[in-house]
Every structure is written in structure tokens, then in C-alpha cells.
Amino acid sequence: EVQLVESGGGLVQPGRSLRLSCTGSGFIFGDYVMSWFRQVPGKGLEWVGFIRSKPFGGTEYAASVKGRFIIARDDSKSLAYLQMNSLQTEDTAVYYCTRGSMVRGVPFYWGQGTLVTVSS
Amino acid sequence: DIQMTQSPSSLSASVGDRVTITCQASHDIRNYLNWYQQKPGKAPNLLIYDASDLDTGVPSRFSGSGSGTDFTFTISSLQPEDIATYYCQQYDDLPYTFGQGTKLEIK
């Protein structure tokens, strides 16, 4: 069974940084594209970005986070990361880690989400 | 960016009713469309991928159709456990984008 568990959310001041982690199990982690999505409570869903598997390499980001957020992965530990820098109040959301296919970041499987609140 | 226009934004129906939600893309997305169900406090759950393929374990009362720019999601006989918000999402091009959601309630 595919399982994804996010951690690292919490309250952070504007301008600060926070790193989210996502642990995957039930599949060969290194074979799949890992993505991050977010959802402002009570609002719609937004794609944040994804990281391809090693054979394909590279990352893609939404314009709203490009240059501030970095997605990384450690396949030896079945971990994906979302490093969030220069956080703004509008980044407040539940952040979801998802698993895609081997070549696409389409969110077939979702974690339970972790809440990030950016506030002074 | 490809805009996804989903309607209606909310819907009230009775148990046993046939329910239909539509999603229109601003550009041709071929059949690269997913439908998700999201219950309060939970992550979205994939129901349909590639516009019309039912994900594993999803009840057959759920179905999807369409290609190009116009898509339809149908629940053939509404059940109490189907109360949720439903989203369409395109993955033909980056950024992946979602419809604004349809909140489904029992009448």
C-alpha cells in the first residue's frame, strides 16, 4: 500500500524559512516523480512543484514559489523535501506531498497534509 | 496557464439522484484530466484519471467522460457517503491547474 507522510509544518514568521519532509513507503521511492500541492483552508488546490526521478532529473515550480521554494529528494531514505524560504502570509496553507507516475507529477497518491501558518 | 472552469460551485441532491458536474478547459487538454473527491479535513482522493478511467477500488457509480475542452463527471446514484467537494484537474501542461470545486450536499 502506498503511504505518504508529511512532517515539519507549523507557525513561522514572515520572511523566515521552513522545511517540510515527506516519507514514502509501499513503493520504490526512487522510481517516481514526487510533487507538492497546497490548499488554503477552505479554498481550492494549487500545484507547488515537483521533482523528477534521477534518470530524468530536474524540478519544476509554480510561478508563485519559483526562486523561494526548493524541492529535493533523498531516495536512500525515501524522503522528499520542500524547502520554503522567504515565506509570506499568502503561503499559509495545508501542504500535501503526492506521488506521481514514473514520468509525470500527476498526483495519484496524497499524504494527509501538514499545515503551515505564516504569521507574525 | 490553462484555466479550468468547473460548474456548479455547489449542488444539493437527494440520495439516489443522478449528479453531473462539468469542467471546461481554456485550451485543448486532450484527455489529461483527473477528478478528485475531498472530504472535510482529508486529502483529495483520486477517482478518475485520463478523463474516463476509474481508479482502483472506486465504485462504479462514478464515471467521467469528455476530451479536448469539455468534460463531465457523473454519479449515477448518489449515496450519503458521496458528500464531499469534487475537483477536476488538468495535467496536459504546466502549471497543473484545478477547477474551483463543486460542493455536493444531500437535500
JSON list of C-alpha atoms in Angstrom, two decimals, chain A residues 16-94:
[
{"chain": "A", "resi": 16, "resn": "ARG", "atom": "CA", "xyz": [11.65, 33.05, 7.67]},
{"chain": "A", "resi": 17, "resn": "SER", "atom": "CA", "xyz": [12.24, 29.55, 6.32]},
{"chain": "A", "resi": 18, "resn": "LEU", "atom": "CA", "xyz": [10.71, 26.16, 6.95]},
{"chain": "A", "resi": 19, "resn": "ARG", "atom": "CA", "xyz": [11.44, 22.70, 5.59]},
{"chain": "A", "resi": 20, "resn": "LEU", "atom": "CA", "xyz": [8.77, 20.07, 5.08]},
{"chain": "A", "resi": 21, "resn": "SER", "atom": "CA", "xyz": [9.55, 16.38, 4.74]},
{"chain": "A", "resi": 22, "resn": "CYS", "atom": "CA", "xyz": [7.62, 13.58, 3.10]},
{"chain": "A", "resi": 23, "resn": "THR", "atom": "CA", "xyz": [8.31, 9.92, 3.81]},
{"chain": "A", "resi": 24, "resn": "GLY", "atom": "CA", "xyz": [7.11, 7.42, 1.24]},
{"chain": "A", "resi": 25, "resn": "SER", "atom": "CA", "xyz": [6.51, 3.70, 1.68]},
{"chain": "A", "resi": 26, "resn": "GLY", "atom": "CA", "xyz": [4.90, 0.83, -0.19]},
{"chain": "A", "resi": 27, "resn": "PHE", "atom": "CA", "xyz": [6.68, 1.60, -3.46]},
{"chain": "A", "resi": 28, "resn": "ILE", "atom": "CA", "xyz": [10.18, 2.03, -4.91]},
{"chain": "A", "resi": 29, "resn": "PHE", "atom": "CA", "xyz": [10.58, 5.68, -3.98]},
{"chain": "A", "resi": 30, "resn": "GLY", "atom": "CA", "xyz": [13.36, 6.49, -6.43]},
{"chain": "A", "resi": 31, "resn": "ASP", "atom": "CA", "xyz": [11.30, 5.44, -9.45]},
{"chain": "A", "resi": 32, "resn": "TYR", "atom": "CA", "xyz": [8.61, 8.09, -9.11]},
{"chain": "A", "resi": 33, "resn": "VAL", "atom": "CA", "xyz": [8.02, 11.80, -9.54]},
{"chain": "A", "resi": 34, "resn": "MET", "atom": "CA", "xyz": [7.27, 13.45, -6.20]},
{"chain": "A", "resi": 35, "resn": "SER", "atom": "CA", "xyz": [5.16, 16.59, -6.07]},
{"chain": "A", "resi": 36, "resn": "TRP", "atom": "CA", "xyz": [3.90, 19.16, -3.60]},
{"chain": "A", "resi": 37, "resn": "PHE", "atom": "CA", "xyz": [0.49, 20.78, -3.66]},
{"chain": "A", "resi": 38, "resn": "ARG", "atom": "CA", "xyz": [-1.10, 23.20, -1.23]},
{"chain": "A", "resi": 39, "resn": "GLN", "atom": "CA", "xyz": [-4.54, 24.31, -0.17]},
{"chain": "A", "resi": 40, "resn": "VAL", "atom": "CA", "xyz": [-5.51, 27.40, 1.77]},
{"chain": "A", "resi": 41, "resn": "PRO", "atom": "CA", "xyz": [-8.03, 26.16, 4.37]},
{"chain": "A", "resi": 42, "resn": "GLY", "atom": "CA", "xyz": [-11.50, 26.34, 2.88]},
{"chain": "A", "resi": 43, "resn": "LYS", "atom": "CA", "xyz": [-10.15, 27.17, -0.58]},
{"chain": "A", "resi": 44, "resn": "GLY", "atom": "CA", "xyz": [-9.03, 25.36, -3.72]},
{"chain": "A", "resi": 45, "resn": "LEU", "atom": "CA", "xyz": [-5.97, 23.35, -4.63]},
{"chain": "A", "resi": 46, "resn": "GLU", "atom": "CA", "xyz": [-2.71, 24.70, -6.05]},
{"chain": "A", "resi": 47, "resn": "TRP", "atom": "CA", "xyz": [0.24, 22.89, -7.57]},
{"chain": "A", "resi": 48, "resn": "VAL", "atom": "CA", "xyz": [3.56, 23.94, -5.98]},
{"chain": "A", "resi": 49, "resn": "GLY", "atom": "CA", "xyz": [6.10, 21.88, -7.88]},
{"chain": "A", "resi": 50, "resn": "PHE", "atom": "CA", "xyz": [7.69, 18.50, -8.44]},
{"chain": "A", "resi": 51, "resn": "ILE", "atom": "CA", "xyz": [10.99, 16.66, -8.66]},
{"chain": "A", "resi": 52, "resn": "ARG", "atom": "CA", "xyz": [11.57, 14.01, -11.27]},
{"chain": "A", "resi": 53, "resn": "SER", "atom": "CA", "xyz": [13.22, 10.69, -10.62]},
{"chain": "A", "resi": 54, "resn": "LYS", "atom": "CA", "xyz": [17.01, 10.54, -11.01]},
{"chain": "A", "resi": 55, "resn": "PRO", "atom": "CA", "xyz": [17.06, 9.10, -14.57]},
{"chain": "A", "resi": 56, "resn": "PHE", "atom": "CA", "xyz": [15.07, 12.08, -15.82]},
{"chain": "A", "resi": 57, "resn": "GLY", "atom": "CA", "xyz": [16.28, 14.67, -13.34]},
{"chain": "A", "resi": 58, "resn": "GLY", "atom": "CA", "xyz": [15.20, 18.20, -12.61]},
{"chain": "A", "resi": 59, "resn": "THR", "atom": "CA", "xyz": [12.47, 20.15, -10.90]},
{"chain": "A", "resi": 60, "resn": "GLU", "atom": "CA", "xyz": [9.54, 22.34, -11.91]},
{"chain": "A", "resi": 61, "resn": "TYR", "atom": "CA", "xyz": [7.86, 25.06, -9.85]},
{"chain": "A", "resi": 62, "resn": "ALA", "atom": "CA", "xyz": [4.78, 27.21, -9.88]},
{"chain": "A", "resi": 63, "resn": "ALA", "atom": "CA", "xyz": [5.46, 30.85, -10.64]},
{"chain": "A", "resi": 64, "resn": "SER", "atom": "CA", "xyz": [4.20, 31.85, -7.17]},
{"chain": "A", "resi": 65, "resn": "VAL", "atom": "CA", "xyz": [7.04, 29.95, -5.44]},
{"chain": "A", "resi": 66, "resn": "LYS", "atom": "CA", "xyz": [9.82, 29.88, -8.04]},
{"chain": "A", "resi": 67, "resn": "GLY", "atom": "CA", "xyz": [13.04, 31.27, -6.60]},
{"chain": "A", "resi": 68, "resn": "ARG", "atom": "CA", "xyz": [11.82, 30.86, -3.00]},
{"chain": "A", "resi": 69, "resn": "PHE", "atom": "CA", "xyz": [10.97, 27.15, -2.71]},
{"chain": "A", "resi": 70, "resn": "ILE", "atom": "CA", "xyz": [13.26, 24.21, -3.43]},
{"chain": "A", "resi": 71, "resn": "ILE", "atom": "CA", "xyz": [12.20, 20.60, -3.81]},
{"chain": "A", "resi": 72, "resn": "ALA", "atom": "CA", "xyz": [14.79, 17.89, -3.15]},
{"chain": "A", "resi": 73, "resn": "ARG", "atom": "CA", "xyz": [14.82, 14.15, -2.60]},
{"chain": "A", "resi": 74, "resn": "ASP", "atom": "CA", "xyz": [16.89, 11.52, -0.81]},
{"chain": "A", "resi": 75, "resn": "ASP", "atom": "CA", "xyz": [15.97, 8.23, -2.43]},
{"chain": "A", "resi": 76, "resn": "SER", "atom": "CA", "xyz": [18.12, 6.24, 0.02]},
{"chain": "A", "resi": 77, "resn": "LYS", "atom": "CA", "xyz": [15.78, 7.36, 2.80]},
{"chain": "A", "resi": 78, "resn": "SER", "atom": "CA", "xyz": [12.56, 7.51, 0.72]},
{"chain": "A", "resi": 79, "resn": "LEU", "atom": "CA", "xyz": [12.27, 11.19, 1.56]},
{"chain": "A", "resi": 80, "resn": "ALA", "atom": "CA", "xyz": [11.17, 14.24, -0.38]},
{"chain": "A", "resi": 81, "resn": "TYR", "atom": "CA", "xyz": [11.66, 17.77, 0.92]},
{"chain": "A", "resi": 82, "resn": "LEU", "atom": "CA", "xyz": [10.10, 21.15, 0.37]},
{"chain": "A", "resi": 83, "resn": "GLN", "atom": "CA", "xyz": [12.44, 23.91, 1.49]},
{"chain": "A", "resi": 84, "resn": "MET", "atom": "CA", "xyz": [10.42, 27.11, 1.81]},
{"chain": "A", "resi": 85, "resn": "ASN", "atom": "CA", "xyz": [12.35, 30.38, 2.06]},
{"chain": "A", "resi": 86, "resn": "SER", "atom": "CA", "xyz": [11.23, 34.00, 2.34]},
{"chain": "A", "resi": 87, "resn": "LEU", "atom": "CA", "xyz": [7.82, 32.85, 3.48]},
{"chain": "A", "resi": 88, "resn": "GLN", "atom": "CA", "xyz": [4.89, 35.20, 3.01]},
{"chain": "A", "resi": 89, "resn": "THR", "atom": "CA", "xyz": [1.49, 35.27, 4.69]},
{"chain": "A", "resi": 90, "resn": "GLU", "atom": "CA", "xyz": [-0.07, 34.07, 1.44]},
{"chain": "A", "resi": 91, "resn": "ASP", "atom": "CA", "xyz": [1.95, 30.85, 1.74]},
{"chain": "A", "resi": 92, "resn": "THR", "atom": "CA", "xyz": [-0.27, 29.83, 4.64]},
{"chain": "A", "resi": 93, "resn": "ALA", "atom": "CA", "xyz": [-1.85, 26.55, 3.59]},
{"chain": "A", "resi": 94, "resn": "VAL", "atom": "CA", "xyz": [-2.03, 22.82, 4.10]}
]
